[in-house]
XYZ file of C-alpha atoms in Angstrom:
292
model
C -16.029 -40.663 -6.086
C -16.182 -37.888 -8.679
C -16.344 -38.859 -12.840
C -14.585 -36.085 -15.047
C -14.369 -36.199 -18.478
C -11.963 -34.442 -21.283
C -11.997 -35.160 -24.964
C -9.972 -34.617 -28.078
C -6.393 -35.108 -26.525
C -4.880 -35.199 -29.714
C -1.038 -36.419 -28.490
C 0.450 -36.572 -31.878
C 1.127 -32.839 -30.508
C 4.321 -32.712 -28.399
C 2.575 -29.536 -26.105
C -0.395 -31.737 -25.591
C 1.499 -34.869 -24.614
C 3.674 -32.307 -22.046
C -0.209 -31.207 -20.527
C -1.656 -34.892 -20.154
C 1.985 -35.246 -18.237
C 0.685 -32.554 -15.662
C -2.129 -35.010 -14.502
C -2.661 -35.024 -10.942
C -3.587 -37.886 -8.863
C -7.298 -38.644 -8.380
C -7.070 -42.084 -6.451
C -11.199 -42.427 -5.893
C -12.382 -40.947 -8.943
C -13.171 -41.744 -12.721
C -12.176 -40.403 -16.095
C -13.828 -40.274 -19.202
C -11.501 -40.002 -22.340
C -14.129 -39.509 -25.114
C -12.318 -39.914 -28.398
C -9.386 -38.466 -30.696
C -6.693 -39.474 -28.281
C -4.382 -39.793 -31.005
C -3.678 -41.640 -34.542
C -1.533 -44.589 -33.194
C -1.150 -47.139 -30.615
C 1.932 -45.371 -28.872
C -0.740 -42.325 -28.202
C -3.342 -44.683 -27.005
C -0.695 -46.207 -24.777
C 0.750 -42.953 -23.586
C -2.802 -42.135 -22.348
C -4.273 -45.539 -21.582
C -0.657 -45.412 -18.633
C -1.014 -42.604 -17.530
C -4.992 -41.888 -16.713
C -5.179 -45.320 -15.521
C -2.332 -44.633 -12.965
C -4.545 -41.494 -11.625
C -7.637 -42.603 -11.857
C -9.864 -45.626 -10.498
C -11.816 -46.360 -13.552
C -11.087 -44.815 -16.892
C -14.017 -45.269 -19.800
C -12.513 -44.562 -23.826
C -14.986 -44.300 -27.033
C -13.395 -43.902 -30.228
C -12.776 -41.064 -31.648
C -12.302 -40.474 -35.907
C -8.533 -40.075 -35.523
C -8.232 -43.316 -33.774
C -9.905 -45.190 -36.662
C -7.515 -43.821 -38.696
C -5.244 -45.958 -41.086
C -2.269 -44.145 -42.529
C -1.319 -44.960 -46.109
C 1.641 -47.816 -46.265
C 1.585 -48.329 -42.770
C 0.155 -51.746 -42.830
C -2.118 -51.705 -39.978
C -5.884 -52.840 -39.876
C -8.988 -50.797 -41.361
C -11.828 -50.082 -40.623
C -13.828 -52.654 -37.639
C -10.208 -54.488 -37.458
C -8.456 -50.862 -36.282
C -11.237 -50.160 -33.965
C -11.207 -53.450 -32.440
C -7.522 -53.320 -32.122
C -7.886 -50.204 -29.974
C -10.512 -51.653 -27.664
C -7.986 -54.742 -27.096
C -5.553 -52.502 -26.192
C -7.821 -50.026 -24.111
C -8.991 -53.489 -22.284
C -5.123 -54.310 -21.399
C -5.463 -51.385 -19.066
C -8.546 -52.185 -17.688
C -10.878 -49.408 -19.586
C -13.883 -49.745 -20.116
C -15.015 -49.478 -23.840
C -18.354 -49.283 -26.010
C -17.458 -52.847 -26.262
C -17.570 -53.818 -22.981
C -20.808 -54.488 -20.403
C -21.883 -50.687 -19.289
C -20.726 -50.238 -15.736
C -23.164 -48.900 -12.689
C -21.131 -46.104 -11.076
C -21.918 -45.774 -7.188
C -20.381 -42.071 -6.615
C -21.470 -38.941 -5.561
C -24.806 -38.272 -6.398
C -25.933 -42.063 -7.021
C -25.628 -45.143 -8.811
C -26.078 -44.003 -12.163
C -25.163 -46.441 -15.470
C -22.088 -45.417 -17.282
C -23.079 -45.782 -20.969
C -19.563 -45.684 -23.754
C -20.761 -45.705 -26.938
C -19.769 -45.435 -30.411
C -22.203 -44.320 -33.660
C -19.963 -42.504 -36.248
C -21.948 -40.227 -38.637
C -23.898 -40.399 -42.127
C -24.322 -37.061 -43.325
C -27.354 -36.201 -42.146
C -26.174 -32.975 -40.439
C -26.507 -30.712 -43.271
C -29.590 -27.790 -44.549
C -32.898 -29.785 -45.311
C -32.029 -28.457 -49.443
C -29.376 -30.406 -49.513
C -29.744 -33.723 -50.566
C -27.763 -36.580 -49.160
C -26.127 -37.571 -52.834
C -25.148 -33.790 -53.222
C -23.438 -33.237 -49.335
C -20.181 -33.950 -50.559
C -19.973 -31.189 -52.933
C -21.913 -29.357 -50.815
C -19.171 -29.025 -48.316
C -16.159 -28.882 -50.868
C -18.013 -25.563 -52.223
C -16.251 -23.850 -49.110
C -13.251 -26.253 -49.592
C -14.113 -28.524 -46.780
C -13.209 -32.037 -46.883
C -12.747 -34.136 -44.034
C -9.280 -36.267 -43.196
C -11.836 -38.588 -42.861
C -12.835 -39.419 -46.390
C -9.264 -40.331 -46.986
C -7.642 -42.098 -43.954
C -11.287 -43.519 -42.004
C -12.254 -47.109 -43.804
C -15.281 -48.668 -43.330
C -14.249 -52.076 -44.166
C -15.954 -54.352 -44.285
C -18.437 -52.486 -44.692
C -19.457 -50.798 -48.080
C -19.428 -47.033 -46.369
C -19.164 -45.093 -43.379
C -23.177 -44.583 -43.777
C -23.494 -48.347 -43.551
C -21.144 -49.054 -40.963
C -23.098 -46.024 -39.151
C -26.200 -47.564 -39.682
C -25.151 -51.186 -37.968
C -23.521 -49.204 -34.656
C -26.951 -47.136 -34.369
C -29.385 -50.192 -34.373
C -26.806 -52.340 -32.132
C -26.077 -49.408 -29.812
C -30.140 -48.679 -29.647
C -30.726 -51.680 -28.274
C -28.361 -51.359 -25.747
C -29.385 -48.161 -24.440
C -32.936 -49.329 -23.991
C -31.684 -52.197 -22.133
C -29.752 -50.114 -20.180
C -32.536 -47.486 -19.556
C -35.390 -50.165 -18.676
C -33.227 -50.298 -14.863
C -34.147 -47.529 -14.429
C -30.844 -45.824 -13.403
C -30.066 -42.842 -14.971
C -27.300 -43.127 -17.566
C -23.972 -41.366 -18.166
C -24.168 -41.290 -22.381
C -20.517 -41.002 -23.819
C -20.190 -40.463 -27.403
C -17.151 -38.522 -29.471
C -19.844 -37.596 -31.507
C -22.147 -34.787 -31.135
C -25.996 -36.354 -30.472
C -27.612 -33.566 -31.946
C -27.472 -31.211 -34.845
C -28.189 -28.406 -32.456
C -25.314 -28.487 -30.545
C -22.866 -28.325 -33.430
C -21.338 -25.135 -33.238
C -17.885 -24.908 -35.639
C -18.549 -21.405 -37.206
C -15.013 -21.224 -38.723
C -15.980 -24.318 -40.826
C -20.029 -24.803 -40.210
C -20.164 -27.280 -43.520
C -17.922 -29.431 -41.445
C -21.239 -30.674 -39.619
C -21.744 -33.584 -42.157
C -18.562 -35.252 -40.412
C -20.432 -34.683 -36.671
C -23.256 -37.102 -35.968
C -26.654 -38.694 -36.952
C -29.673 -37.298 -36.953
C -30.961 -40.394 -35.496
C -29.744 -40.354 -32.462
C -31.440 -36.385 -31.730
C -34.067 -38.071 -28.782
C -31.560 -40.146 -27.400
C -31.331 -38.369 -24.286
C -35.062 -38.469 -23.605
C -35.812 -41.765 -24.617
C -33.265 -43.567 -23.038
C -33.121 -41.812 -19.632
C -29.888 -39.839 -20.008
C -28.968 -37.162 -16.962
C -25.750 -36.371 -18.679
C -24.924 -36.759 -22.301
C -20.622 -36.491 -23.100
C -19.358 -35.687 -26.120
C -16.047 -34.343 -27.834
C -15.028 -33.650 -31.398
C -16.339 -29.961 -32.336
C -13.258 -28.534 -29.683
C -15.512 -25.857 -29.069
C -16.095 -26.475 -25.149
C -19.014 -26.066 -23.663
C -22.125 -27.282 -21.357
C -25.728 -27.061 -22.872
C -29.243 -27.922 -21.087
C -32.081 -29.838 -22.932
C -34.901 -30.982 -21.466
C -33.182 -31.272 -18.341
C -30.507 -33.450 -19.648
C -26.874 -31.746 -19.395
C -24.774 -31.646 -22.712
C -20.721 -31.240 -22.203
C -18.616 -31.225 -25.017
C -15.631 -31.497 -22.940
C -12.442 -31.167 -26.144
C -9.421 -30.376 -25.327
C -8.260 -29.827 -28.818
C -5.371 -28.853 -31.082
C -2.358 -26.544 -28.758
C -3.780 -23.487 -30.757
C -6.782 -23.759 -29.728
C -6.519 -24.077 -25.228
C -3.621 -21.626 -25.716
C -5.890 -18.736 -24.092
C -6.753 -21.176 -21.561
C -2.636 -21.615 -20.552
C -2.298 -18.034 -21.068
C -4.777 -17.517 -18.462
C -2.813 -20.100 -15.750
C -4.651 -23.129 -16.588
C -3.380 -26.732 -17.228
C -4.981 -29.753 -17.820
C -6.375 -30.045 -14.141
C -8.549 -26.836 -14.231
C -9.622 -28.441 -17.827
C -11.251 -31.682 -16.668
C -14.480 -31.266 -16.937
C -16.752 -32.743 -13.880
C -19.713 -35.188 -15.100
C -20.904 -36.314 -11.465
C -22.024 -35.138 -9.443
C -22.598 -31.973 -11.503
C -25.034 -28.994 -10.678
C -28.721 -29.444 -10.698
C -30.721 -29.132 -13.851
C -32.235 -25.575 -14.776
C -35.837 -25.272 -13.464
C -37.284 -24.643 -17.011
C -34.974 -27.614 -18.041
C -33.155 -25.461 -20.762
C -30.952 -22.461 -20.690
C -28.326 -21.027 -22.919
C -25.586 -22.044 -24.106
C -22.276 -21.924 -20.911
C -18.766 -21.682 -23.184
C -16.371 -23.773 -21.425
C -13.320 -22.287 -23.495
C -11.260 -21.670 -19.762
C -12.494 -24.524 -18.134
């Protein structure tokens, strides 16, 4: 019983739907799908049939994309869109932030399988620049995320505030979580800390990839391996012992080398568990994942 993990699916794209359709059986193991699977239900669905069919256990956080609610289209905002997904991801038999975190028995130990969900507010951005001025901040380089048109915080007031009600709920979960005693499997699409936000093409992007306040997570709430997506820049970092993988796929564009090179969506998957042992000084440098 192996967990793998892959992020950032994105099957709006016809070449990314075509890759996800080169899945191979893996009868005994688990998958983690950690966000930006696509913009509708018919990508969810695509993806929610066809993991679940190869995998024993499948776990799905929210990604932005999925939040997203398209102009005209009618369909929910905001907590109604995302709870819309998790009803559908529960049809399947997923297991979402939403649902009781699961202890997985597998290769290398029982270990608690954390899905979780915290957004962003901003705070990823130089200490001169205030939180009122981030905005401009980042359309100075003509940055603006999809986000500040299509993502609705309703009912809340802003994505800051709906932010700060997932970090406080999601807190308290962890903690409960970590007084067993197991170590936990942490699965966020965002980022946990500023540090490991890497997008040099578009660095003022970092406002739209995480909280500052959840930086110690991994520490305080007995993480051995934290799983993230989002910044499709792949790629397996050490901190104090606890292993980072952003685990993207991303847009076709940017895994062509990776196809070039022979690989599909198999030698992508990135494993979680057991995983190699931690670094004896606990950190090391950075390990680009960009072919797998």
């Amino acid at each position: 019983m192996r967990l793998y993990a892959i992020g950032d699916l994105h099957l709006g794209h016809k070449q990314n739907r075509d890759a996800l359709s080169a899945l191979r059986p893996h009868p005994e193991d688990g998958l983690i799908l950690c966000g930006d699977v696509g913009e509708t239900s018919e990508h969810l669905s695509v993806a929610f049939e066809s993991t679940t069919s190869y995998f024993q256990q499948v776990f799905w956080v929210p990604g932005n994309h999925e939040l997203y609610t398209m102009p005209t289209s009618g369909q929910p905002r905001g907590i109604a869109k995302y709870q819309e997904c998790v009803q559908l991801a529960r049809s399947y038999g997923i297991k979402t932030p939403e649902d009781e975190y699961m202890t997985w028995d597998g290769e290398g130990g029982p270990h608690i399988i954390a899905p979780i969900f915290t957004l962003y507010d901003y705070s990823y951005r130089p200490s001169h620049v205030s939180k009122e001025n981030a905005l401009a901040w980042a359309e100075e380089e003509d940055i603006v995320a999809t986000d500040e048109a299509l993502l609705y915080p309703d009912p809340y007031p802003s994505r800051e505030a709906w932010c700060d009600q997932l970090i406080t709920k999601t807190e308290q979960r962890l903690q409960e979580a970590a007084a067993t005693g197991l170590p936990l499997i942490v699965i966020n699409h965002w980022p946990l800390r500023e540090d490991l936000v890497f997008i040099p093409r578009v660095p003022r992007f970092s406002l739209w990839c995480g909280t500052k306040r959840t930086e110690d997570w991994h520490t305080r709430f007995n993480a051995k391996v934290v799983v993230s997506g989002h910044l499709h820049v792949p790629r397996t970092d050490w901190k104090d012992s606890v292993r980072f993988e952003e685990c993207s796929l991303g847009y076709p564009r940017q895994w062509a080398d990776a196809k070039e090179k022979g690989l599909d969506i198999n030698g992508l998957l990135r494993e979680i568990l057991p995983g190699p042992p931690p670094p004896e000084s606990g950190s090391t440098t950075t390990k680009w994942r960009r072919y797998g």
